[in-house]
Amino acid sequence: MKALVVFYSRTGNTREVAQAIAREMPCDIEEIYDTQSRSGIIGWLKSGYQANRQKLTVLKPTNHDPADYDLVIIGTPIWAGFPAVPISTYLVENKDKFNRVAFFATYGGSGFKKTVQKMRQLCGKEPLETLGIKAEEIKDKTCECKIDPFVRDVAD
Ligand SMILES: Cc1cc2nc3c(=O)[nH]c(=O)nc-3n(C[C@H](O)[C@H](O)[C@H](O)COP(=O)(O)O)c2cc1C
């Protein structure tokens, strides 16, 4: 099975989980980059506003074609109860290219169910598996015991 892990990360949490997944299974990995700056307080405010309004953005070109993979694992931070704007954009732009998908999200404490529902809707695909990881579980490393079963299930 050929797998690709795709993620966006504004402050590093989602990148950490994506890299941990990629260490556990043979796969390619692709970080999504936005053409808009999202740094600082202005970036934070803009990101929350745009996510809440379900706006899309313009992404920088990517390196991997999702159509080349049996499985694409897509990871996002949760913004205002929604997927991050760059990931919503990626899902919409590639919806006809996905074979199977799985989703993961990192977040402070709320919005996981709604985010997964939105990701499903944006790409029109039912995920094989979903994984939610709170920022505190990344900090204290307890996320590792959630990542292992997730990888086992998607690789089955
Ligand atoms: C604009 C914005 C909105 C956020 N909204 C939520 C939210 O609705 N629920 C939540 O639990 N965490 C929320 N967070 C926290 C992030 O989801 C969390 O810190 C995440 O792990 C960040 O991932 P990253 O480091 O990969 O960017 C928000 C963060 C930002 C920047």
Short mmCIF file of C-alpha atoms in Angstrom, two decimals, residues 87-149:
data_model
loop_
_atom_site.label_atom_id
_atom_site.label_comp_id
_atom_site.label_asym_id
_atom_site.label_seq_id
_atom_site.Cartn_x
_atom_site.Cartn_y
_atom_site.Cartn_z
CA ILE A 87 -6.33 22.03 4.73
CA SER A 88 -9.90 22.88 3.72
CA THR A 89 -8.42 24.28 0.52
CA TYR A 90 -6.31 21.16 -0.07
CA LEU A 91 -9.34 18.91 0.44
CA VAL A 92 -11.48 20.87 -2.01
CA GLU A 93 -8.75 21.14 -4.65
CA ASN A 94 -7.89 17.43 -4.54
CA LYS A 95 -11.26 15.82 -3.83
CA ASP A 96 -11.36 13.97 -7.15
CA LYS A 97 -7.84 12.60 -6.69
CA PHE A 98 -8.17 10.74 -3.40
CA ASN A 99 -8.49 6.98 -3.22
CA ARG A 100 -8.77 6.22 0.49
CA VAL A 101 -8.37 8.88 3.19
CA ALA A 102 -7.78 9.03 6.94
CA PHE A 103 -7.84 12.21 9.04
CA PHE A 104 -6.10 13.49 12.13
CA ALA A 105 -6.43 16.77 13.97
CA THR A 106 -4.58 18.50 16.80
CA TYR A 107 -6.44 20.92 19.04
CA GLY A 108 -6.68 22.56 22.43
CA GLY A 109 -9.81 20.85 23.65
CA SER A 110 -12.90 21.23 21.47
CA GLY A 111 -14.21 20.89 17.94
CA PHE A 112 -12.87 17.49 16.87
CA LYS A 113 -16.18 15.92 15.80
CA LYS A 114 -17.24 18.98 13.80
CA THR A 115 -13.82 19.25 12.14
CA VAL A 116 -13.88 15.61 10.99
CA GLN A 117 -17.42 16.06 9.71
CA LYS A 118 -16.32 19.12 7.71
CA MET A 119 -13.28 17.31 6.27
CA ARG A 120 -15.53 14.44 5.19
CA GLN A 121 -17.89 16.90 3.52
CA LEU A 122 -15.14 18.88 1.76
CA CYS A 123 -13.56 15.86 0.10
CA GLY A 124 -16.71 13.76 -0.25
CA LYS A 125 -14.98 10.71 1.27
CA GLU A 126 -15.56 8.64 4.37
CA PRO A 127 -12.26 8.33 6.29
CA LEU A 128 -10.90 4.86 7.10
CA GLU A 129 -9.91 6.15 10.53
CA THR A 130 -9.74 9.43 12.46
CA LEU A 131 -7.40 10.52 15.22
CA GLY A 132 -7.73 13.50 17.56
CA ILE A 133 -4.76 14.64 19.61
CA LYS A 134 -4.86 17.43 22.17
CA ALA A 135 -1.91 19.82 22.34
CA GLU A 136 -1.23 18.72 25.94
CA GLU A 137 -0.92 15.08 24.76
CA ILE A 138 1.81 16.18 22.35
CA LYS A 139 3.61 18.10 25.07
CA ASP A 140 3.59 15.22 27.57
CA LYS A 141 4.17 12.57 24.82
CA THR A 142 1.04 10.55 25.72
CA CYS A 143 -0.07 10.97 22.10
CA GLU A 144 2.27 8.13 21.12
CA CYS A 145 -0.08 5.49 22.50
CA LYS A 146 -2.85 6.85 20.23
CA ILE A 147 -0.66 7.06 17.13
CA ASP A 148 0.39 3.39 17.18
CA PRO A 149 -3.15 1.92 16.95
#
